[in-house]
GROMACS .gro file of C-alpha atoms in nm:
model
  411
    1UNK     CA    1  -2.739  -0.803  -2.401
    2UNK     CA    2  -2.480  -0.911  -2.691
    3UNK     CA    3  -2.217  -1.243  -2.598
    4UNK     CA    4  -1.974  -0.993  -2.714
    5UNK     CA    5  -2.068  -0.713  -2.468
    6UNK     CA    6  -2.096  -1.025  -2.155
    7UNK     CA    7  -1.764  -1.098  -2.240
    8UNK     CA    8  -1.568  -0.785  -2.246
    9UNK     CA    9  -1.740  -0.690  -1.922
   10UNK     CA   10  -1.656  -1.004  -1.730
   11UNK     CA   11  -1.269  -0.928  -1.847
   12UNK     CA   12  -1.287  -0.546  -1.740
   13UNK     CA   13  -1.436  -0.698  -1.412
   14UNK     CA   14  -1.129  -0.919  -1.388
   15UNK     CA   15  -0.889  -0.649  -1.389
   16UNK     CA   16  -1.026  -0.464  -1.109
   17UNK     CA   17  -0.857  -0.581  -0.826
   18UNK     CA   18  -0.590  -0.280  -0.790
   19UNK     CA   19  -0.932  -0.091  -0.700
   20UNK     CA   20  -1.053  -0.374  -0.446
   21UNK     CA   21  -0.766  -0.625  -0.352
   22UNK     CA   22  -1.019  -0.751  -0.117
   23UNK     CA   23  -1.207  -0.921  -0.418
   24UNK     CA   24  -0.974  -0.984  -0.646
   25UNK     CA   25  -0.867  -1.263  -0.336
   26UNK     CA   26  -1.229  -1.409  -0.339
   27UNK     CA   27  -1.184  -1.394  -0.691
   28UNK     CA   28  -0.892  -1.655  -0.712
   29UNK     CA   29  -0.697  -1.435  -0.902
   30UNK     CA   30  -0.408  -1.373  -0.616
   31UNK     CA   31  -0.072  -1.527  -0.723
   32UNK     CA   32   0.204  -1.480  -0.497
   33UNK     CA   33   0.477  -1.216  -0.481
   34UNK     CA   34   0.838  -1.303  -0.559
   35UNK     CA   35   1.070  -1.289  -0.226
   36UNK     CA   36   0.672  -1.266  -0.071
   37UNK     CA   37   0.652  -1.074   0.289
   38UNK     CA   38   0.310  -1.183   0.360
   39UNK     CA   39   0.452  -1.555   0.523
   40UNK     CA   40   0.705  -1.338   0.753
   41UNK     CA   41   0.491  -1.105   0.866
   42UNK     CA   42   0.183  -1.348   0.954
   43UNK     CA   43   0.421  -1.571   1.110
   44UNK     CA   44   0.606  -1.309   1.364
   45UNK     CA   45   0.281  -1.227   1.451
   46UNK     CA   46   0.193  -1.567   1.577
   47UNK     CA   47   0.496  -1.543   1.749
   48UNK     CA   48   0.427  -1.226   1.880
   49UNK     CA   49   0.118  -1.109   1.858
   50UNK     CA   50   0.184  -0.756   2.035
   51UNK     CA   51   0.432  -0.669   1.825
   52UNK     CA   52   0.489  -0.375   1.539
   53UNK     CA   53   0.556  -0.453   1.182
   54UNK     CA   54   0.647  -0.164   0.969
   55UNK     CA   55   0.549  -0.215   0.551
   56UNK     CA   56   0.681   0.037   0.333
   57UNK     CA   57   0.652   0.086  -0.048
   58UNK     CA   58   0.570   0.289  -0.364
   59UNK     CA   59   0.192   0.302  -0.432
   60UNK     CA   60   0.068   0.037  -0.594
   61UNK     CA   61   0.353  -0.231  -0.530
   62UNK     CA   62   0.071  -0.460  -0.324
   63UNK     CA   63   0.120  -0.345   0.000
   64UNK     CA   64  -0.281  -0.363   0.091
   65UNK     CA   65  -0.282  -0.735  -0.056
   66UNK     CA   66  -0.037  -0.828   0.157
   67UNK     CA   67  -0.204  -0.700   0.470
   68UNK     CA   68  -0.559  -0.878   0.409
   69UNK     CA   69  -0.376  -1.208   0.313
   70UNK     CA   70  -0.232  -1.163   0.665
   71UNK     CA   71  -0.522  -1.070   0.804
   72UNK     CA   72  -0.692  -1.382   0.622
   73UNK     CA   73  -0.422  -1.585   0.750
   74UNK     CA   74  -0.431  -1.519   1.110
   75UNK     CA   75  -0.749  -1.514   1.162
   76UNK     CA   76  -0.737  -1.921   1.118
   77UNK     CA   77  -0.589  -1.927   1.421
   78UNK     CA   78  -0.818  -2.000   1.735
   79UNK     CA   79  -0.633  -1.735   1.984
   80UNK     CA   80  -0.559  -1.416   1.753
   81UNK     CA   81  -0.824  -1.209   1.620
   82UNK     CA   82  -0.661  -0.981   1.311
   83UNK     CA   83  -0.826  -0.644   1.226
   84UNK     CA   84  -0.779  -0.501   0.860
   85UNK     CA   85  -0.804  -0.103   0.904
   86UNK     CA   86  -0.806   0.172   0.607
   87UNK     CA   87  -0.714   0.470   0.799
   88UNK     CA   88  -0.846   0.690   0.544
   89UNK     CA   89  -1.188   0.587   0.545
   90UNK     CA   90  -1.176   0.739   0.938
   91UNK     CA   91  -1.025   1.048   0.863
   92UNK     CA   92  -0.806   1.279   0.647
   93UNK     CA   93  -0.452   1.092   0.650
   94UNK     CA   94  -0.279   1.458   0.607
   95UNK     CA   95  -0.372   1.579   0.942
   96UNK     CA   96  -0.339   1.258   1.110
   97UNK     CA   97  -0.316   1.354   1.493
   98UNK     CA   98  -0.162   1.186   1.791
   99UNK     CA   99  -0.397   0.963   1.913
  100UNK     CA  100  -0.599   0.892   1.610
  101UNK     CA  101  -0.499   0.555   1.564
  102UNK     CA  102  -0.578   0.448   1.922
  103UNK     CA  103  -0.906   0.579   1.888
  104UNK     CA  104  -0.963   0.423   1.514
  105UNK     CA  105  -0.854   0.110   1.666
  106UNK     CA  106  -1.121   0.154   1.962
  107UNK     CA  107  -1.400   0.241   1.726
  108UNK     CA  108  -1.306  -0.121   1.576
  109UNK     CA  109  -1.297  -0.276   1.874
  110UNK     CA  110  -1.690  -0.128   1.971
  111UNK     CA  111  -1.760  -0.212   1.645
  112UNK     CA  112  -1.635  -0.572   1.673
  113UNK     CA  113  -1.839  -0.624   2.032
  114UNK     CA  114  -2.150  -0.473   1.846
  115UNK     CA  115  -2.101  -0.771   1.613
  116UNK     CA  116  -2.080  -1.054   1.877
  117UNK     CA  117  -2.330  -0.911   2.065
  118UNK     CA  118  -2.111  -0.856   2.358
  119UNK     CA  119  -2.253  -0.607   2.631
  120UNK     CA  120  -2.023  -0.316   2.778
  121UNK     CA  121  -2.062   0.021   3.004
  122UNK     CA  122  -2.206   0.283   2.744
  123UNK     CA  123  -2.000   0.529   2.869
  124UNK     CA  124  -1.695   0.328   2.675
  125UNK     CA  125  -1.875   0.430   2.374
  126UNK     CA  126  -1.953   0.785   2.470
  127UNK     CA  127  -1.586   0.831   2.583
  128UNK     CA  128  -1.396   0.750   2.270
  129UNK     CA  129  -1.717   0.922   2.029
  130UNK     CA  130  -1.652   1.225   2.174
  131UNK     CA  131  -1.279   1.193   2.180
  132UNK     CA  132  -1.257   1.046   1.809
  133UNK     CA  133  -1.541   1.189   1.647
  134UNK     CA  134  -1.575   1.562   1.924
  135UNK     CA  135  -1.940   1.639   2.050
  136UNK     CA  136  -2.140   1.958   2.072
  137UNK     CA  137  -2.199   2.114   2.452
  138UNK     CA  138  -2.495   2.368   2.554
  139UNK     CA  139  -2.406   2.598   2.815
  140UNK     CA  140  -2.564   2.856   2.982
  141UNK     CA  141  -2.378   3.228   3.008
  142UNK     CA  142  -2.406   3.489   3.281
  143UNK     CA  143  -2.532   3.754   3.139
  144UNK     CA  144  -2.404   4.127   3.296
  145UNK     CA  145  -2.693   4.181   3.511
  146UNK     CA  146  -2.664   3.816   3.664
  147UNK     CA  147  -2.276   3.865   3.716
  148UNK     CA  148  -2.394   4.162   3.905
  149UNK     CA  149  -2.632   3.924   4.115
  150UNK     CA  150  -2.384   3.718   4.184
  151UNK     CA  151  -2.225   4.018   4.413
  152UNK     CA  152  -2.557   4.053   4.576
  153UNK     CA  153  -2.664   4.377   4.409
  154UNK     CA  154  -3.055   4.323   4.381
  155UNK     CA  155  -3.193   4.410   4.045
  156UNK     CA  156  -3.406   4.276   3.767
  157UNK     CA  157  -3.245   3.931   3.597
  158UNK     CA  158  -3.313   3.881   3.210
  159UNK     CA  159  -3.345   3.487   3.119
  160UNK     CA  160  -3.000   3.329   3.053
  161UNK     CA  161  -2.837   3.342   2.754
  162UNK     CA  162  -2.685   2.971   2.621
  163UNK     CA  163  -2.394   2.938   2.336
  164UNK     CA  164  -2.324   2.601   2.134
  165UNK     CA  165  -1.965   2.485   2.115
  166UNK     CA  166  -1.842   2.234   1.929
  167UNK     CA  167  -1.575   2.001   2.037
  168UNK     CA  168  -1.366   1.876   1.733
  169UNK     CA  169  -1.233   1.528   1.746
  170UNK     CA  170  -0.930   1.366   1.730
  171UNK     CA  171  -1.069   1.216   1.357
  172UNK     CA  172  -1.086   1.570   1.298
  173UNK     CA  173  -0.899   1.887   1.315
  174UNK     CA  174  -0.787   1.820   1.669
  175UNK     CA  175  -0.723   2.124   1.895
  176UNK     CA  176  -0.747   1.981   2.276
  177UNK     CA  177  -0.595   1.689   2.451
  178UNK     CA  178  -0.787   1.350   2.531
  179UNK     CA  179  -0.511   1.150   2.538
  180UNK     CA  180  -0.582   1.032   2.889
  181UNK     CA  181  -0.913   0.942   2.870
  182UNK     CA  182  -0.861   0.762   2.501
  183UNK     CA  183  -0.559   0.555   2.653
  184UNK     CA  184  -0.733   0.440   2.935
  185UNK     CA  185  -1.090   0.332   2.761
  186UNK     CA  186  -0.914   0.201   2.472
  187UNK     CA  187  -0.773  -0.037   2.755
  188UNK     CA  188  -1.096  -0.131   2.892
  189UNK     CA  189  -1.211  -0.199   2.520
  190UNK     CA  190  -0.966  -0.405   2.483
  191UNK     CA  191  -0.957  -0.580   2.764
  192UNK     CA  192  -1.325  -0.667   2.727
  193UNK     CA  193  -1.282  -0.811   2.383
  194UNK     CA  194  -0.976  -1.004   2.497
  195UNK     CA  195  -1.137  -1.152   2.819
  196UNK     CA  196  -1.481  -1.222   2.587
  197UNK     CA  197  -1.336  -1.363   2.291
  198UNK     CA  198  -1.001  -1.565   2.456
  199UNK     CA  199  -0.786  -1.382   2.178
  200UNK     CA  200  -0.497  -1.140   2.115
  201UNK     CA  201  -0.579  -0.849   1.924
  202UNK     CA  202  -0.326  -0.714   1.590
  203UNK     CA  203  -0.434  -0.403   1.412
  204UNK     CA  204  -0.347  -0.424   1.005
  205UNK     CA  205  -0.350  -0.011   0.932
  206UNK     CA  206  -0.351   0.032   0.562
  207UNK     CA  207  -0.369   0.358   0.340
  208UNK     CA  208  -0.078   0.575   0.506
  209UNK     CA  209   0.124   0.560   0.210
  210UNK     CA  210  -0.045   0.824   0.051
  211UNK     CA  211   0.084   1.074   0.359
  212UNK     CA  212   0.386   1.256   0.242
  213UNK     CA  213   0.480   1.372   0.546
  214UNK     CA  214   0.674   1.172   0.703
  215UNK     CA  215   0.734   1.359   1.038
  216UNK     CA  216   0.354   1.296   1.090
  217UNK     CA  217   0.369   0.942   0.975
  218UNK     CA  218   0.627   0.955   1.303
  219UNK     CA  219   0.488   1.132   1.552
  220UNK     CA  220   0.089   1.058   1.517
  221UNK     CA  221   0.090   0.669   1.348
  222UNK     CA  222   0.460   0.494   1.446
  223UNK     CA  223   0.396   0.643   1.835
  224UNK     CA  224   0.027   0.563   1.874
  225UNK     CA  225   0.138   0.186   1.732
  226UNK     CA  226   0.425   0.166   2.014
  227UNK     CA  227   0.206   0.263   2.255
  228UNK     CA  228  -0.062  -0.011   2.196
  229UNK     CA  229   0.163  -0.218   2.169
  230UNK     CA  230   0.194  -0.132   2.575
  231UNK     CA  231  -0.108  -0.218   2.648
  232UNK     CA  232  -0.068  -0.560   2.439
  233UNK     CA  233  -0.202  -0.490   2.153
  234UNK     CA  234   0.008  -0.547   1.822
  235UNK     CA  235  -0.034  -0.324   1.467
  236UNK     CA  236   0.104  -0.367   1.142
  237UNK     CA  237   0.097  -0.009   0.974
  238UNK     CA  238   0.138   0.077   0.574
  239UNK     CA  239   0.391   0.375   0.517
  240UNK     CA  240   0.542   0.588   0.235
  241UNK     CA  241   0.838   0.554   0.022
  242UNK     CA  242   0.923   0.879   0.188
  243UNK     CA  243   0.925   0.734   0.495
  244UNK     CA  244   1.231   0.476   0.417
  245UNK     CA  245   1.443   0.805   0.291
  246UNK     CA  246   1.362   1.112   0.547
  247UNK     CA  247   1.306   0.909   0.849
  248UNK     CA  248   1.597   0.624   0.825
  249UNK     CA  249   1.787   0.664   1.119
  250UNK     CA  250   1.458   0.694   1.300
  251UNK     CA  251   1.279   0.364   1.169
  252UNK     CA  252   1.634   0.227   1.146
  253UNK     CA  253   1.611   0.189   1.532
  254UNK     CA  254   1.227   0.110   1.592
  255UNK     CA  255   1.222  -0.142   1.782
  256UNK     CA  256   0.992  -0.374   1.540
  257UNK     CA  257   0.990  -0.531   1.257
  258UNK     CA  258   1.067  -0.350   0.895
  259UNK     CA  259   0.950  -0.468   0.548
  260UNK     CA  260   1.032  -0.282   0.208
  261UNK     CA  261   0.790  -0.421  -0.104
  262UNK     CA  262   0.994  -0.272  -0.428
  263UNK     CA  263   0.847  -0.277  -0.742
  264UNK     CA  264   0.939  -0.558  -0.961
  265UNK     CA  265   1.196  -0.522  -1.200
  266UNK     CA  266   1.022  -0.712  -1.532
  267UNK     CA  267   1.334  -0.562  -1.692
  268UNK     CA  268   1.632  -0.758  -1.536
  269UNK     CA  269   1.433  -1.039  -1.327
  270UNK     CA  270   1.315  -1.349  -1.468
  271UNK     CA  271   1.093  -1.428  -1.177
  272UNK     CA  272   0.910  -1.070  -1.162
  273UNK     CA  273   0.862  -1.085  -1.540
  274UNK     CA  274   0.700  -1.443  -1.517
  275UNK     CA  275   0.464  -1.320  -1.211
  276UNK     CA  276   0.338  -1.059  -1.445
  277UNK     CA  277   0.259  -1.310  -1.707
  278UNK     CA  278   0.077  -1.552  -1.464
  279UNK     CA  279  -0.156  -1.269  -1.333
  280UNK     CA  280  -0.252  -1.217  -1.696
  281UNK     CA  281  -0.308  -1.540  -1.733
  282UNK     CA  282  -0.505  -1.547  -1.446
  283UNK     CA  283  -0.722  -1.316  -1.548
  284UNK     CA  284  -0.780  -1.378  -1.886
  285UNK     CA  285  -0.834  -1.756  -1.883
  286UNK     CA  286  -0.936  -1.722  -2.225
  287UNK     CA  287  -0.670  -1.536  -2.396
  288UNK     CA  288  -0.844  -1.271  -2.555
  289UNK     CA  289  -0.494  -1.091  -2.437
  290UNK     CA  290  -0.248  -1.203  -2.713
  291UNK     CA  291   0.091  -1.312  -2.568
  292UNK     CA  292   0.243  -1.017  -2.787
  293UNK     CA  293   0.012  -0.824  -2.643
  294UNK     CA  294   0.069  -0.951  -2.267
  295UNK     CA  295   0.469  -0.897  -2.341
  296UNK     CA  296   0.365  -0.513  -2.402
  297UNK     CA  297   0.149  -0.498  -2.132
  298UNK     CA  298   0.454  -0.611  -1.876
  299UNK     CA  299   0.685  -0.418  -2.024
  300UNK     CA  300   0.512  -0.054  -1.983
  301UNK     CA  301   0.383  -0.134  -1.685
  302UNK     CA  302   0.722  -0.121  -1.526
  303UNK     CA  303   0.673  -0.368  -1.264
  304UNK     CA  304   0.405  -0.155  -1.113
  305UNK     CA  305   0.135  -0.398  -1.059
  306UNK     CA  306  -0.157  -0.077  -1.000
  307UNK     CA  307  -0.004  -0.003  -1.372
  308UNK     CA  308  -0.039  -0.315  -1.522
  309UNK     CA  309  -0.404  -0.359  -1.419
  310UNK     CA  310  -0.478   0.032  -1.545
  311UNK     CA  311  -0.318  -0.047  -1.853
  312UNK     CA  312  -0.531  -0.363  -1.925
  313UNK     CA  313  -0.855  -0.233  -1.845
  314UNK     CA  314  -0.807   0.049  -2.077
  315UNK     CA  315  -0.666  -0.185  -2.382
  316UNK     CA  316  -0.982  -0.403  -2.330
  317UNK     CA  317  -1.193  -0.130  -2.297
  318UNK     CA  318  -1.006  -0.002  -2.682
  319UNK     CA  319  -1.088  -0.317  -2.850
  320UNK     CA  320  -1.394  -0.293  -2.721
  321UNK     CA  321  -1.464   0.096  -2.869
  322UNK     CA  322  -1.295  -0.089  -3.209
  323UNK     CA  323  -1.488  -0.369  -3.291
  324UNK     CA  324  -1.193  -0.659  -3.223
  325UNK     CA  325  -1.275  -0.965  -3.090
  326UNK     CA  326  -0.938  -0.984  -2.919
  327UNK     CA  327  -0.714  -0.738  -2.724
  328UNK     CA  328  -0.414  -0.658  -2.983
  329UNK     CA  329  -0.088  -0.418  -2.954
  330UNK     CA  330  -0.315  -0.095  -3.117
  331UNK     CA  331  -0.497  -0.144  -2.829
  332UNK     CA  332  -0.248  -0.155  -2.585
  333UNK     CA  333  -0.025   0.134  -2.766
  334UNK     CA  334  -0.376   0.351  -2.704
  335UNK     CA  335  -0.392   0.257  -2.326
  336UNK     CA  336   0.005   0.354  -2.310
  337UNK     CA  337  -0.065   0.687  -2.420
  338UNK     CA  338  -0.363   0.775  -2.171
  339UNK     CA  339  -0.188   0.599  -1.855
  340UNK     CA  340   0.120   0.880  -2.010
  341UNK     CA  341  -0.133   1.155  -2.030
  342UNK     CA  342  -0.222   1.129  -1.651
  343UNK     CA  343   0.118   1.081  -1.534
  344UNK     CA  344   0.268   1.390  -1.740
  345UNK     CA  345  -0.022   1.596  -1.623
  346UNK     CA  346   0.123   1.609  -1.207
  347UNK     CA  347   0.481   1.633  -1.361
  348UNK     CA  348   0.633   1.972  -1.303
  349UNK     CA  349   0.946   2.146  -1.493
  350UNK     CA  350   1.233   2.064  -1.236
  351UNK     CA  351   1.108   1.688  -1.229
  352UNK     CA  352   1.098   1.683  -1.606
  353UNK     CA  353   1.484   1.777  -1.590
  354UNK     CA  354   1.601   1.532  -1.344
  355UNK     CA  355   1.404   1.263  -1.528
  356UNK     CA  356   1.597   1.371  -1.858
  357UNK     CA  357   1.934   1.359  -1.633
  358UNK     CA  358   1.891   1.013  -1.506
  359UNK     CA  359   1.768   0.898  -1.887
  360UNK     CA  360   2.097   1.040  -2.019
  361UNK     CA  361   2.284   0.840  -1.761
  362UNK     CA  362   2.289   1.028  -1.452
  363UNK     CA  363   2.290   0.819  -1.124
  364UNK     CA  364   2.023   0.902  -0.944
  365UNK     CA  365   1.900   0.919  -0.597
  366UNK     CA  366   1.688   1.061  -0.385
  367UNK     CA  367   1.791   1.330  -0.162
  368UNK     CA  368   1.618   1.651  -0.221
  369UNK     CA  369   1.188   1.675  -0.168
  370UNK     CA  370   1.155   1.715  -0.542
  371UNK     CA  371   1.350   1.351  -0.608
  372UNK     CA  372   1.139   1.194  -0.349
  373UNK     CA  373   0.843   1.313  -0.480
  374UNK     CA  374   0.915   1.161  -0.814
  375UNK     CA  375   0.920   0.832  -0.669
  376UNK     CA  376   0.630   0.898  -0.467
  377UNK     CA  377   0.445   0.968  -0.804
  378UNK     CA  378   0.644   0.670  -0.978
  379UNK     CA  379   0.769   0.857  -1.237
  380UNK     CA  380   1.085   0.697  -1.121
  381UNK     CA  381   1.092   0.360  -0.984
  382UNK     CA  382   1.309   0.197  -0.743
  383UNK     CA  383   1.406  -0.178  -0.770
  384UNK     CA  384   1.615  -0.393  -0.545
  385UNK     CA  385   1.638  -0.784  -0.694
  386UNK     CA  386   1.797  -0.871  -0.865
  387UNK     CA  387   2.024  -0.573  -0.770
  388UNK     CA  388   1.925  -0.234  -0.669
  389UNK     CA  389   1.872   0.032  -0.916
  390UNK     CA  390   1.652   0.358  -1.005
  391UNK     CA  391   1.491   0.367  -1.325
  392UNK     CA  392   1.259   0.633  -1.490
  393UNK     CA  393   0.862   0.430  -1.568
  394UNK     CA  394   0.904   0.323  -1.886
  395UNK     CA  395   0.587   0.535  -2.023
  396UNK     CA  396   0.744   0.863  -1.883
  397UNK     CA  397   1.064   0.758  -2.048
  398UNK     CA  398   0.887   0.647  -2.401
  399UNK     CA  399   0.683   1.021  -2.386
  400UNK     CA  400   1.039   1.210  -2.311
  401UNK     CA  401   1.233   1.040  -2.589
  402UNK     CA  402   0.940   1.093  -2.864
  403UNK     CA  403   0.999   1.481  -2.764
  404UNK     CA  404   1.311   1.486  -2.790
  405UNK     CA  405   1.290   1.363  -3.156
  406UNK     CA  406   1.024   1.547  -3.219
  407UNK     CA  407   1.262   1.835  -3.128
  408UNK     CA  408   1.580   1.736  -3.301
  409UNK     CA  409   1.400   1.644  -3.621
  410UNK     CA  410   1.186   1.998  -3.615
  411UNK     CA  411   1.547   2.165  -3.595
   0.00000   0.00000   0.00000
């Protein structure tokens, strides 16, 4: 294997912690937000260890970061045992029923008495298996002529007949009620690890800010977090954009705690702009990033920090294709235009005419399920520091005004 070839794949491996936040922490390579909720959060919890922390964002603002340096953070102390969830490695996040975060959160907790080798009834885990993940049953059926038995008519009996039915689970497509049964062994979980370990249990749930709906992020995540937190045990759950506009008055009076994690504004704050740089910097300890380059990088990312990683990892991987030694503006003008194909590509008509509206100067903001799913999708971003404001990603915006040149000058 070529030095050359080493070296560009130890910088594409440094740029892949938007895929795996997890390592990019071992890694070093975490540098903290500006006006950073991860302190607040971890130290409520101390405070409170039963209590419910809502985090809501845009995809890819560093939401899940936050969470496992919480996570990390807690679990220093001797009396609070923090458990980092991603909700949809359990299940699919669109059909999220009530009750499937109670029973997530039990599967964690077996899982977590597996690991200290703690003994417990068996029937705990039977009970919330067949609740979570549903179970098949055997039965026998009467069959005509034993019905007929049964009202003492003698005759000959044929063998019984038996059907399979299968019993979905709550991680499933849910379709009967185990709420009783999950509430009340999730309880007895619970208690055991609490009495076993001498510590109070907090439930990080990541990943539900890729469910659009908010009424389910409502009913089946926010309720089954309130009602742990009954039985004493605290969660700090991940939610949509969406979630902040459809559902204010709603989260407005949860009785918790709320967090918003905008992106960062590189355009109009300092600080944000400067963070940007230092994860590059990070990163590329040897500056095969050029700090022309780096500006570039910042600036069509948008403040999305998912973006800015995407972005790199595809100019190194350019430079790489062309022979350069170092990562130049080519490269990261080639990397624009493929993070712009794959944005464009989900972008339908009517969002393609607001976005021209709020580039010509139209305030925007988001009221109808078409504007919120254009920030969902971050083709329009929402700041709030230095001040709040809605502006359309910068690559979306470059891509609309070379069409509209294209246009004029064709005329």
């Amino acid at each position: 294997m070529s030095d050359r070839l080493k070296t560009f794949r130890k910088l594409m491996s440094s740029f892949e912690g938007s895929s795996n936040p997890q390592r990019a922490i071992e890694k070093g390579f975490y540098i903290d937000l500006p006006n950073n909720p991860v302190g607040e959060i971890a130290r409520r919890v101390e405070l409170r260890p039963s209590s419910v922390h809502l985090l809501l964002g845009g995809i890819g603002s560093g939401k899940t970061t936050q969470l496992l340096l919480a996570t990390e953070r807690l679990n220093t102390l001797e009396d609070i045992k923090a458990i980092y969830v991603d909700i949809t490695l359990y299940t699919d996040i669109s059909d999220l029923q009530p009750g499937a975060l109670i029973a997530i959160a039990a599967l964690e907790l077996l899982k977590l008495l597996d690991e200290e080798k703690i003994t417990y009834p068996e029937r705990y885990r039977k009970t919330i298996n067949d609740i979570a993940l549903g179970y098949t049953e055997t039965r026998e059926v009467l069959s005509l002529e034993q019905m007929i038995a049964q009202r003492s008519i003698r005759m000959t009996i044929n063998a019984p007949r038996t059907e399979v039915i299968q019993h979905k689970g709550l991680l499933e497509r849910k379709t009967e009620n185990g709420s009783n049964d999950l509430t009340r062994t999730f309880f007895k979980i619970g208690e055991k690890v609490r009495e076993t370990l001498g510590k109070k249990i907090t439930f990080f749930f990541d990943g539900l800010d890729r469910l659009s709906n908010s009424q389910i992020f409502i009913n089946s995540a926010l309720k089954d977090a309130i009602e742990m937190k009954k039985f004493g045990f605290g969660s700090a759950l991940v939610g949509s954009v969406i979630t902040a506009y459809k559902e204010r008055e709603t989260i407005e009076s949860f009785a918790g705690e709320l967090y918003y994690i905008p992106y960062l504004d590189v355009e109009e704050h300092d600080e944000a702009s400067k963070f940007f740089t230092n994860i590059l910097a990070k990163r590329d300890t040897d500056n095969f990033i050029t700090e022309s380059t780096r500006a570039l990088l910042i600036s069509n990312s948008g403040g999305v920090l998912r973006d800015l990683m995407s972005l790199a990892q595809s100019a190194i991987e350019e430079a790489y294709f062309d022979g350069s030694e170092n990562i130049d503006l080519v490269h990261v003008e080639k990397a624009v235009w493929s993070l712009t194909r794959s944005k464009v590509a989900g972008l339908t008509k009517e969002g393609l005419e607001t976005i021209k509206q709020v580039l010509a100067g139209k305030n925007f903001f988001p009221q109808t399920p078409e504007d919120l799913e254009l920030l969902v999708g971050g083709y329009i971003l929402e700041y709030r520091f230095p001040f709040r404001r809605f502006a359309v990603h910068p690559v979306i915006a470059k891509y609309i005004s070379t069409q509209i040149t294209v246009s004029v000058v064709s005329g």
